Short mmCIF file of C-alpha atoms in Angstrom, two decimals:
data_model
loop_
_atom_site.label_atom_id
_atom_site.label_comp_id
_atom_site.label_asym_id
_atom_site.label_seq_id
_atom_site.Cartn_x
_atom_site.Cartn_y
_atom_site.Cartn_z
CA UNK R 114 -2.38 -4.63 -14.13
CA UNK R 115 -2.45 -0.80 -13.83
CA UNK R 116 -3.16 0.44 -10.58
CA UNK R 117 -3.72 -2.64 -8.52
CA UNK R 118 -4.45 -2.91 -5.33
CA UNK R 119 -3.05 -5.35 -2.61
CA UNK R 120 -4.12 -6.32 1.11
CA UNK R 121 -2.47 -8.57 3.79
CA UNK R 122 -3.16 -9.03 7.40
CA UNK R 123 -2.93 -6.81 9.84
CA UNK R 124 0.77 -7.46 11.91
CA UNK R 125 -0.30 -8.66 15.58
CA UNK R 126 0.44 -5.97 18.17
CA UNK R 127 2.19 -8.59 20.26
CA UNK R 128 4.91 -9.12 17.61
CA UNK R 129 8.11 -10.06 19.77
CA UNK R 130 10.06 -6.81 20.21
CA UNK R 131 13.00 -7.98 18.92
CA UNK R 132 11.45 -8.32 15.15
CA UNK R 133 9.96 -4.71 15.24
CA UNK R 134 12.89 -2.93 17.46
CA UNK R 135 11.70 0.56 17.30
CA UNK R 136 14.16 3.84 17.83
CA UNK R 137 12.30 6.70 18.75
CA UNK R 138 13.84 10.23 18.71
CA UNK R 139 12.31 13.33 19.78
CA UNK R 140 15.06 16.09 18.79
CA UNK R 141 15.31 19.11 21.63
CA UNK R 142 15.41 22.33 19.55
CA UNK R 143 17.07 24.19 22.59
CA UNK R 144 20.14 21.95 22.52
CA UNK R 145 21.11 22.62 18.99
CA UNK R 146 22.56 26.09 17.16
CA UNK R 147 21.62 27.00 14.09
CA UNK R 148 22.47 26.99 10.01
CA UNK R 149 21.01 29.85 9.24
CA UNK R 150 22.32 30.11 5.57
CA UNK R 151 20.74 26.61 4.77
CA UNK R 152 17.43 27.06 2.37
CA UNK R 153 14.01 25.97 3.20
CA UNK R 154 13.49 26.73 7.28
CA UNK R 155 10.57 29.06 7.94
CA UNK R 156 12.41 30.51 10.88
CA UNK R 157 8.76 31.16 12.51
CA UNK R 158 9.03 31.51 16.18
CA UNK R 159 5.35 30.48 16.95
CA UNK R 160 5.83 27.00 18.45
CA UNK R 161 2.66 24.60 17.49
CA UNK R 162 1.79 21.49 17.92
CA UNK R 163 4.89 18.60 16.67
CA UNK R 164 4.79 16.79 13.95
CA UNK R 165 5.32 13.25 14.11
CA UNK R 166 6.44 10.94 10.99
CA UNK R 167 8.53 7.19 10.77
CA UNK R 168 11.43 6.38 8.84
CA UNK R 169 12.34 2.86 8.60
CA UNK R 170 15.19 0.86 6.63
CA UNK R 171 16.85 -2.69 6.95
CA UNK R 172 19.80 -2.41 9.31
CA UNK R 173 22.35 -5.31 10.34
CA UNK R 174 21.00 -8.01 8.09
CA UNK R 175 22.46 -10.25 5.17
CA UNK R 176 20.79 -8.93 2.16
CA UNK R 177 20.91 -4.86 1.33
CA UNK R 178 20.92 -2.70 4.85
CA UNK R 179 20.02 1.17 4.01
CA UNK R 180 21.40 2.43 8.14
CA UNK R 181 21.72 5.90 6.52
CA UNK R 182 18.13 6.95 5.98
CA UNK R 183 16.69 6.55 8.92
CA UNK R 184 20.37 8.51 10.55
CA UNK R 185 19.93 11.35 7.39
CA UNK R 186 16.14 11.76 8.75
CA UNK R 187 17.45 11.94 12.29
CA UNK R 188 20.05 14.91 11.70
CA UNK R 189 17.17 16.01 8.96
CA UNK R 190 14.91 17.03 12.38
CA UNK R 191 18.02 18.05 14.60
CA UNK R 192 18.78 21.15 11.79
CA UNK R 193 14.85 21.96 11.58
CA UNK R 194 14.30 22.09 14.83
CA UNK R 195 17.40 24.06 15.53
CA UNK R 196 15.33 26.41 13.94
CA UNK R 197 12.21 26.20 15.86
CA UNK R 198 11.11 23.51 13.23
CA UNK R 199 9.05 23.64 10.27
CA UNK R 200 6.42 26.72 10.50
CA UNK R 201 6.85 26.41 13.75
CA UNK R 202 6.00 22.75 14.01
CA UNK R 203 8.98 20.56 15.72
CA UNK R 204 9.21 17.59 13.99
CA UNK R 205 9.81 14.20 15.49
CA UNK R 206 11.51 11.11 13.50
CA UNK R 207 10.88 7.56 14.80
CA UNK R 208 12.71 5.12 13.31
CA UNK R 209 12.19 1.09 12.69
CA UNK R 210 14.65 -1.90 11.55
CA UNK R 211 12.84 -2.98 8.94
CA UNK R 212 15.41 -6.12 8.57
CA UNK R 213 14.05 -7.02 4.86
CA UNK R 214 11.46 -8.77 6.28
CA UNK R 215 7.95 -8.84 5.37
CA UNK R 216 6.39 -9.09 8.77
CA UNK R 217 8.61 -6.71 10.13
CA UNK R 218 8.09 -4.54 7.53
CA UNK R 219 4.23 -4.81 8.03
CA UNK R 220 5.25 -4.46 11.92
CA UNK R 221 7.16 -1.08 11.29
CA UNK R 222 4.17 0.22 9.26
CA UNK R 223 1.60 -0.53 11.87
CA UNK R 224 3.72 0.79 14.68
CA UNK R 225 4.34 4.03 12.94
CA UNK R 226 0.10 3.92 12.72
CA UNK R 227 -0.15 3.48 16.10
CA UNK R 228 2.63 6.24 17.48
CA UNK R 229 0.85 8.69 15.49
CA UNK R 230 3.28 9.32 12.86
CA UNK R 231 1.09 11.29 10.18
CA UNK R 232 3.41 10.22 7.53
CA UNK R 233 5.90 7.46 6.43
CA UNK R 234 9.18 9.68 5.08
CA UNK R 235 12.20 8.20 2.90
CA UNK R 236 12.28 4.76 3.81
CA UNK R 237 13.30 1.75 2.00
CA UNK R 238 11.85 -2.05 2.03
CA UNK R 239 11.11 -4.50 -0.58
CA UNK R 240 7.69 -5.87 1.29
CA UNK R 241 5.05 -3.53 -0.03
CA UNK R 242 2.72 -5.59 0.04
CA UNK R 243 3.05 -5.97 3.47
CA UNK R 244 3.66 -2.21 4.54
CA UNK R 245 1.22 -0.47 2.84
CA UNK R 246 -2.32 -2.24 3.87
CA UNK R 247 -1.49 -0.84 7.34
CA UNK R 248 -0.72 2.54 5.90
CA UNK R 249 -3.43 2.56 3.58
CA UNK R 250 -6.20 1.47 6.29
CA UNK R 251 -5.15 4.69 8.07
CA UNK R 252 -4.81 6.74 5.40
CA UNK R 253 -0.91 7.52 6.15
CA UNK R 254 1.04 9.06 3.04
CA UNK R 255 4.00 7.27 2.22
CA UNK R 256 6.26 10.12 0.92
CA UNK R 257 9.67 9.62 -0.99
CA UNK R 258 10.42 5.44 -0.39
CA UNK R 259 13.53 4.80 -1.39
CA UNK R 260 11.38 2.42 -4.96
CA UNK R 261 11.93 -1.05 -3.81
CA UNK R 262 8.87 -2.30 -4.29
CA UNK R 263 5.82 -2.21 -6.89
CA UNK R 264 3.76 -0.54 -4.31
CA UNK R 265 5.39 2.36 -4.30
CA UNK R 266 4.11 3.06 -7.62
CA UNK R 267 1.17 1.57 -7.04
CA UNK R 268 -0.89 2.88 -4.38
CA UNK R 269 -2.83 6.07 -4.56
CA UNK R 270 -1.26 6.85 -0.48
CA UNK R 271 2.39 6.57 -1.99
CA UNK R 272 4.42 9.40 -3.32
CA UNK R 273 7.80 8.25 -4.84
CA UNK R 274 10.28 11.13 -5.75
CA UNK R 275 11.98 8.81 -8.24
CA UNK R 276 11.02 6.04 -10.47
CA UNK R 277 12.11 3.51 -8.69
CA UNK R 278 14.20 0.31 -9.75
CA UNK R 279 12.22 0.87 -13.32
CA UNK R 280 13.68 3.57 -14.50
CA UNK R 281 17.18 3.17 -13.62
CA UNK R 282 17.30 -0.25 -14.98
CA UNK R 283 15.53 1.08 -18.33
CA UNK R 284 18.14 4.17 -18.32
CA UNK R 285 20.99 1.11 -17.69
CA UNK R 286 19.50 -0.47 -21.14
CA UNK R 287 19.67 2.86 -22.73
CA UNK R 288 22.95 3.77 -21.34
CA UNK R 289 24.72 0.28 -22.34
CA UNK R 290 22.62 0.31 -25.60
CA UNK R 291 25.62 2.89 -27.32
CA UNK R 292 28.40 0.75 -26.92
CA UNK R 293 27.46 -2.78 -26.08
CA UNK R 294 26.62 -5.33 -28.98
CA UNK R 295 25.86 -8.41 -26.35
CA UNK R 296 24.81 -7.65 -22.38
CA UNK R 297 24.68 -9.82 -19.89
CA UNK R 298 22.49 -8.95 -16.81
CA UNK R 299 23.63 -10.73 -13.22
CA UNK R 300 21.16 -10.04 -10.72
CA UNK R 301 19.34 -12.00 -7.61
CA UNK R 302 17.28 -14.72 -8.02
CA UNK R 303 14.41 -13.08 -6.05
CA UNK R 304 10.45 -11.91 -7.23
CA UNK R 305 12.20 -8.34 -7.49
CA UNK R 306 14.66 -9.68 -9.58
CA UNK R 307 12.72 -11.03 -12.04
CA UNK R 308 11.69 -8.04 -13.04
CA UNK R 309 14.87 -6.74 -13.59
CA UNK R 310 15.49 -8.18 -17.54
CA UNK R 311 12.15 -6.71 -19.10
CA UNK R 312 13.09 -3.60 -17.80
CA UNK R 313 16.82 -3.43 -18.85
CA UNK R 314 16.17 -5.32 -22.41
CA UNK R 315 13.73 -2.26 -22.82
CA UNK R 316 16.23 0.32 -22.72
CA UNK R 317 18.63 -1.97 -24.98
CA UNK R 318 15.64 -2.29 -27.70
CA UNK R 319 15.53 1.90 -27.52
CA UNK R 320 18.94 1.65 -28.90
CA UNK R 321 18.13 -1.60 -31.42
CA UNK R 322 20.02 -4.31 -29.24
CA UNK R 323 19.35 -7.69 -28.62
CA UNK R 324 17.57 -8.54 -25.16
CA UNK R 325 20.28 -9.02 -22.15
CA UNK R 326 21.60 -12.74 -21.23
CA UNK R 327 19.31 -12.83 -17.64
CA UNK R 328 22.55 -14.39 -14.82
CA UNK R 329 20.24 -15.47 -11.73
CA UNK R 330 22.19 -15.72 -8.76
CA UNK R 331 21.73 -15.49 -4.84
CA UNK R 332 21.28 -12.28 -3.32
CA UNK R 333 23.14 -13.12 -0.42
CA UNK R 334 26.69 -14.97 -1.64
CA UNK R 335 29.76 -14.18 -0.40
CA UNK R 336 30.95 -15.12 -3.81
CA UNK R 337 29.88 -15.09 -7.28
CA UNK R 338 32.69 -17.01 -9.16
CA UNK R 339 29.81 -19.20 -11.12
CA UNK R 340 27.85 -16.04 -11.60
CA UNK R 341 30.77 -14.48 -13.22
CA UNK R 342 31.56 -17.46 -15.46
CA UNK R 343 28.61 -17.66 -16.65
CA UNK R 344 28.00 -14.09 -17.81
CA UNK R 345 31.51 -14.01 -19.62
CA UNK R 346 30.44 -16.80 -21.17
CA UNK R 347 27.03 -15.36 -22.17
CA UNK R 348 28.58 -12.12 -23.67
CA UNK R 349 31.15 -14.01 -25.87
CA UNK R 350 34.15 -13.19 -23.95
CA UNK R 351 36.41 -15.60 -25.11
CA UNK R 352 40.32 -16.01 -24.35
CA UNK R 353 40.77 -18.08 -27.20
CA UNK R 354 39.24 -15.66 -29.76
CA UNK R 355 40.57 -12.19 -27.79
CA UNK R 356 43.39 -13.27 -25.09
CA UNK R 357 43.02 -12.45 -21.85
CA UNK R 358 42.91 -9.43 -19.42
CA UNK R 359 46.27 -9.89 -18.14
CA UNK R 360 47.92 -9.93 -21.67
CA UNK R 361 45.83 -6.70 -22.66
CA UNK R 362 43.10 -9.09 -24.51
CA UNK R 363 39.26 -7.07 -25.08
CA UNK R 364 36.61 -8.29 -26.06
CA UNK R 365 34.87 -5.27 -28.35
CA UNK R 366 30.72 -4.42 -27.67
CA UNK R 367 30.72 -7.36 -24.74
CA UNK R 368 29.17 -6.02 -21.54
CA UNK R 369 28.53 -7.26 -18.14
CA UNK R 370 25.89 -5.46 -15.74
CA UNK R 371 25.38 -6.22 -12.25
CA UNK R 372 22.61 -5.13 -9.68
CA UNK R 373 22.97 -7.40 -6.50
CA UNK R 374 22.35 -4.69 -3.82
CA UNK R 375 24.72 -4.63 -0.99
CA UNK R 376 26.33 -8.17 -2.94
CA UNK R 377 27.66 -6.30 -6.09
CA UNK R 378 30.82 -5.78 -4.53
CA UNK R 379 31.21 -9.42 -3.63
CA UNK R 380 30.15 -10.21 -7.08
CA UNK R 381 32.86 -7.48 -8.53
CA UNK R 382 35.47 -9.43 -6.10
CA UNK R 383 34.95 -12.11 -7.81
CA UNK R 384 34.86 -11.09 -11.29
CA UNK R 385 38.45 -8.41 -10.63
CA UNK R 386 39.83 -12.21 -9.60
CA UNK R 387 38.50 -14.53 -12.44
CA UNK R 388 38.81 -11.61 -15.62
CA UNK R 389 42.46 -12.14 -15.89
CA UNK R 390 42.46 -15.19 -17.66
CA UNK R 391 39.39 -13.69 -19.55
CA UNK R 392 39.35 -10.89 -22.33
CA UNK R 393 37.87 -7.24 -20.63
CA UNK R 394 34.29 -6.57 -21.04
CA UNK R 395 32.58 -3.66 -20.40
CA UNK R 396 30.85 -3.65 -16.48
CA UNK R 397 28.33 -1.39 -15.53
CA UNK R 398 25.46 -1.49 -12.88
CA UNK R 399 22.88 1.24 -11.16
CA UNK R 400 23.38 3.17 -8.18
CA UNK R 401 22.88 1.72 -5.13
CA UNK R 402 24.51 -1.55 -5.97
CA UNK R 403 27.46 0.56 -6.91
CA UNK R 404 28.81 3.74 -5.57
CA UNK R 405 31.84 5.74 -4.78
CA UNK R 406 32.81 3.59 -2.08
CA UNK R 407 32.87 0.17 -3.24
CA UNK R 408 35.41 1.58 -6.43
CA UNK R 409 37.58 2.83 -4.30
CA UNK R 410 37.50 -0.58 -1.71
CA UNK R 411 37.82 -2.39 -4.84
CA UNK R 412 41.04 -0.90 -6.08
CA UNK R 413 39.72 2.29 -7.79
CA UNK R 414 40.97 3.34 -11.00
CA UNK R 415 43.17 0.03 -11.55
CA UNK R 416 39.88 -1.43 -9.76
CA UNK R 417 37.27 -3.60 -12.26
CA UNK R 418 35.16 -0.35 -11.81
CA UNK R 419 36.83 1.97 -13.69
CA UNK R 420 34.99 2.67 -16.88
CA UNK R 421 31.93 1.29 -15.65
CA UNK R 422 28.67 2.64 -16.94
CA UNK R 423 26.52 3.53 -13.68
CA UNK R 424 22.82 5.11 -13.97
CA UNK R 425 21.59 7.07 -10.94
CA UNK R 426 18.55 8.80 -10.00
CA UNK R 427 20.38 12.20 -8.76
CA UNK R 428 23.09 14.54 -9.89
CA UNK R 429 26.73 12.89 -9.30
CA UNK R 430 27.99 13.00 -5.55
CA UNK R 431 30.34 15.54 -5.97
CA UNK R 432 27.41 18.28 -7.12
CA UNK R 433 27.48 21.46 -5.81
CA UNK R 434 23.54 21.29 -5.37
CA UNK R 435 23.82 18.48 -2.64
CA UNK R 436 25.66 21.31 -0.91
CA UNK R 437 22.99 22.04 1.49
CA UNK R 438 22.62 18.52 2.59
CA UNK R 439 25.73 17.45 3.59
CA UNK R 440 26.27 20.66 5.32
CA UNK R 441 23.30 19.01 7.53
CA UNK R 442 24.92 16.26 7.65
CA UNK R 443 28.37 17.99 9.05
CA UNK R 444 26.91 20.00 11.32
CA UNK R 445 23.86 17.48 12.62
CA UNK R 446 24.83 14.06 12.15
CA UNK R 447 27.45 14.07 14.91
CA UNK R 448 30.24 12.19 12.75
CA UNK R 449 27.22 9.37 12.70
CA UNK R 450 29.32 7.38 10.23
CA UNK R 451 26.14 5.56 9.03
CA UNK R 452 25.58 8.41 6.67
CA UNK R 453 26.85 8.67 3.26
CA UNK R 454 26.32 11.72 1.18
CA UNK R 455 27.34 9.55 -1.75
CA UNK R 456 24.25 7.12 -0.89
CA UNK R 457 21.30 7.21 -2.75
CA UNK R 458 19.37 5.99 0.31
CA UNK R 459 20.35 9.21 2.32
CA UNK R 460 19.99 11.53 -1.29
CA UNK R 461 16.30 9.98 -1.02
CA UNK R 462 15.84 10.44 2.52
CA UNK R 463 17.08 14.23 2.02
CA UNK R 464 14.58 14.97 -0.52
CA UNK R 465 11.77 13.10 1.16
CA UNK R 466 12.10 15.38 3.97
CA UNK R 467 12.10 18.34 1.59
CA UNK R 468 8.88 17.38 0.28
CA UNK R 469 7.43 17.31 3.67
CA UNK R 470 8.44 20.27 4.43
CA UNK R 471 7.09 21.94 1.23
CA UNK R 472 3.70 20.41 2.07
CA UNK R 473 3.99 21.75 5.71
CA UNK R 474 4.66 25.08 4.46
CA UNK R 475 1.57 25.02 1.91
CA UNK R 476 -0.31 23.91 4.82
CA UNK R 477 0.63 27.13 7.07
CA UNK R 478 0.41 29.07 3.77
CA UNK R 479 -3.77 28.32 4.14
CA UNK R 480 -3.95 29.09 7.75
CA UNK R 481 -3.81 24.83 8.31
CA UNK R 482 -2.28 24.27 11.49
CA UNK R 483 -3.79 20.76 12.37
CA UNK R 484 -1.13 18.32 10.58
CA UNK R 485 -2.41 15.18 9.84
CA UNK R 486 -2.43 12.18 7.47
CA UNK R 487 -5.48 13.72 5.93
CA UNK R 488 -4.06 16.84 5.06
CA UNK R 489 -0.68 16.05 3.91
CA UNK R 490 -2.41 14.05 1.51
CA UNK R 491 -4.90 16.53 0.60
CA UNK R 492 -1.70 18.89 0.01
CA UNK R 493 0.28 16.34 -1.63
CA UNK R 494 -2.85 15.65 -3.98
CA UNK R 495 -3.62 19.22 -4.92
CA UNK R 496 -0.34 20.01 -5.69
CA UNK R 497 -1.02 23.95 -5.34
CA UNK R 498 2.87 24.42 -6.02
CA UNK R 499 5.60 21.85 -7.18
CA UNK R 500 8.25 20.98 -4.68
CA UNK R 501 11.61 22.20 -6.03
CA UNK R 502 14.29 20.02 -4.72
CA UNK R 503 17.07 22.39 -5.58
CA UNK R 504 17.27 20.50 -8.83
CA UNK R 505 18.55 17.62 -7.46
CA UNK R 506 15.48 16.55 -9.56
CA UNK R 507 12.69 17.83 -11.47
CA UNK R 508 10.01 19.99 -9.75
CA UNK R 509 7.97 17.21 -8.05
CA UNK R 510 4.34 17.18 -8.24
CA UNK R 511 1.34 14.38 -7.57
CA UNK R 512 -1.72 15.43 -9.31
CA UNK R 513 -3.39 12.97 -11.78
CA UNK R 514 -1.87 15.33 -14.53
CA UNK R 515 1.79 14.44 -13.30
CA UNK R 516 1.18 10.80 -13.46
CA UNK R 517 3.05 8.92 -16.41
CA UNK R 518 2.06 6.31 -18.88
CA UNK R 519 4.08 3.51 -17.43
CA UNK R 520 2.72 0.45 -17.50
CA UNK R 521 2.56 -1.33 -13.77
CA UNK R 522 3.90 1.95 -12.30
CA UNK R 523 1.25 4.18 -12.39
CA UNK R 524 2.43 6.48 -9.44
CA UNK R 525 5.78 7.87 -11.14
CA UNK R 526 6.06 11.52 -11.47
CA UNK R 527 9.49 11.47 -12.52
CA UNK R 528 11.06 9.75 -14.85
CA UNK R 529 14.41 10.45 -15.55
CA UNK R 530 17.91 9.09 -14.41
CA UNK R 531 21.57 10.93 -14.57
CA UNK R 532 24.43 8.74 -16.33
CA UNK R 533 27.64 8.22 -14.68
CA UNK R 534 31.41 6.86 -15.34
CA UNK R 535 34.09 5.77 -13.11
CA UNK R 536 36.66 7.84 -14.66
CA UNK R 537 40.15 7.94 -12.75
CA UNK R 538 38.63 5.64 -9.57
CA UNK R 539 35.72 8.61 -9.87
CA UNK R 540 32.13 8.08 -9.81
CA UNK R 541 31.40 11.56 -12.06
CA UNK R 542 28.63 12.97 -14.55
CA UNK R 543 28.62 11.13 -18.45
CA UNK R 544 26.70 13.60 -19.54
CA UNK R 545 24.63 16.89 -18.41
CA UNK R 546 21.85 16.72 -16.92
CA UNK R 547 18.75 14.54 -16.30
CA UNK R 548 17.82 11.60 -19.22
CA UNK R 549 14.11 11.12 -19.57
CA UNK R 550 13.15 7.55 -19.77
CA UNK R 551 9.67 8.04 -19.42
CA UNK R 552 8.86 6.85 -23.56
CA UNK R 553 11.08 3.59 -22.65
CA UNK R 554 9.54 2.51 -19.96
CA UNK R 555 5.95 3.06 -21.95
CA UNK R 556 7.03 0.98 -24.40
CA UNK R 557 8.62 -2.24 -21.97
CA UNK R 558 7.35 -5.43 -22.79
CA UNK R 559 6.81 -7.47 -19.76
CA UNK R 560 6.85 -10.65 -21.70
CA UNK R 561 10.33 -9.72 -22.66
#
């Protein structure tokens, strides 16, 4: 249903530490030099009151772990403040292991609530159900999640810069939907996963093609040999019709697409070792489950990677307008190797944090010094100017004009996806610019 709400209970404030472990970190502006030809700091010398705000992710666990977001919003506030913060406003991060858990999602959300933080800032967790009753009580904006969860795109306190899992695994279906006669789709065997098919089998049916073979498997394996089989099997691959891999067999419009979190590259170790006595298909997957990093650990371009159809939110790594971020991230991150620039968990974080800033700016720009929850929605909400991101995407707004048509997602503002090829054990651009999905994902059927 469009626009539903959910509750849950209210996490117990005498939750045992070690399930809502919370790093707090108040950056000293006077410790750190400045970056002066970086955009977007005011520079303003008048020091105000701070502004406090939470980012949490999963960290150390055995499903997907997102470290880097809550590190890119750390070094995010060490380059602000190394410019006397934002208007003049110092801004302090805390950060929470969210450990894909519901109740210590719900824990991180009430402990952000109860340290003050007046907003919830490029986070990821699957459990929105869980996090955003505490929010929501509160009335504490949840600005930029990473779009794990239905939530996100639910909930009148939550704006997502991206549209979520929907849109890049619509923009997946459209992507494979030129080339692929018969897709199979592995992915976990979760509630989020079963909502993966409807939305790739309606970017296939964009481009006439029959709905994707749905592969459950476990989102935590360490390998995926019977996942593998099965999706060969499903998409025809067939050594006795086409050879196999090793002799230089293919199997023509067969494609396999994978979206397993931190898992795809056990699944993708799997498959490199059982597609030699199989014909090639065509692999693909999203980013996130795939990036730069797991084709070159995975052998690159003589890797099962190269070739692979990959749909991302955000220009290609290796874009000249994430220039200004990962100069952050070399001068502010202090070689914290938890941070990828290639992630789309720290891309997120980085444009979360712009969008705060933009808001604290309008803010100052009406003589509002007093951040709070309250205002920062009341900015986010009137939307006096759209946040430009630098293009990483469109210019982001949140008024009830900006909201799209999308069934179940009634909260996404932006709708569009970048495609992507490994090309030479490179993750680089398909095609120019951004791919509007927006009309697919009006159109999904959920009974699909």
């Amino acid at each position: 249903m469009t626009g539903r709400r959910r509750s849950s209970p209210r996490p117990s404030s005498h939750a045992p530490a070690a399930g809502a472990a919370v790093a707090c970190t108040a950056v000293i502006a006077s410790l750190l030099s400045g970056c002066g030809s970086l955009p977007g700091a005011s520079g303003d010398s008048g020091e105000k009151d701070p502004v406090t705000v939470m980012t949490w992710a999963p960290e150390d666990t055995k499903a997907t772990n997102m470290p880097g977001m809550p590190a890119m919003a750390q070094a995010y506030a060490r380059w602000v403040n190394s410019q006397g913060g934002i208007r003049g406003h110092h801004l302090r991060v805390l950060t929470c292991n969210e450990r894909n858990d519901s109740v210590s999602a719900a824990q991180c959300a009430q402990r952000a609530v109860d340290r003050g933080a007046v907003a919830v800032v490029g986070s990821y967790s699957q459990f929105g159900r869980s996090f955003m009753s505490p929010l929501e009580v509160k009335g504490v904006p949840f600005i930029g999640g990473y779009g794990a969860s239905d939530e996100e795109f639910e909930s009148p306190l939550s704006y997502p810069v991206n549209g979520g899992q929907a849109s890049l695994l619509a923009g997946n279906g459209r992507q494979l939907a030129r080339d692929c006669r018969r897709v199979a789709l592995v992915r976990p065997d979760t509630i989020v996963g079963d909502t993966m098919p409807s939305l790739l089998n309606s970017g296939l049916e964009s481009g006439s093609r029959d709905p994707a073979k749905d592969i459950k498997a476990p989102d935590d394996a360490t390998d995926y040999a019977s996942a593998v089989n099965r999706s060969l099997d499903a998409v025809g691959a067939d050594p006795v019709v086409y050879g196999t891999s090793k002799a230089g067999g293919k199997a023509p419009g067969s494609c396999v697409t994978a979206s397993l979190g931190d898992h795809t590259d056990a699944f993708f170790d799997s498959f490199r070792r059982l597609q030699e006595d199989s014909p090639r298909v065509r692999v693909a997957s999203v980013l996130g489950s795939v990036g730069q990093a797991l084709v070159t650990r995975t052998g690159g371009k003589s890797g099962p990677l190269e070739g692979a159809d990959i749909t991302g939110w955000y220009p290609a790594a290796g874009d000249s307008r994430w220039a200004p971020m990962r100069k952050v991230i070399n001068d502010f991150a202090f070689n914290d190797n938890r941070i990828d620039p290639a992630d789309q968990g720290a891309q997120t974080t980085w444009i979360a944090y712009t969008v705060l800033r933009s808001m604290i700016e309008q803010l100052d720009d009406q003589g509002i010094e007093d951040i709070t929850p309250h205002s920062l929605q009341t900015a986010l909400d009137r939307g006096d100017r759209a946040v430009d991101t630098g293009g990483l995407t469109p210019k982001l707004r949140w008024r009830e004009d900006d909201m799209l048509a999308v069934q179940d997602y009634p909260r996404i503002v932006n709708g569009t996806v970048t495609y992507q090829v490994v090309r030479d054990g490179e993750l680089v651009s398909a095609q120019h610019g951004f791919v509007n999905v927006t009309k697919t994902l009006e159109r999904r059927r959920t009974d699909s």
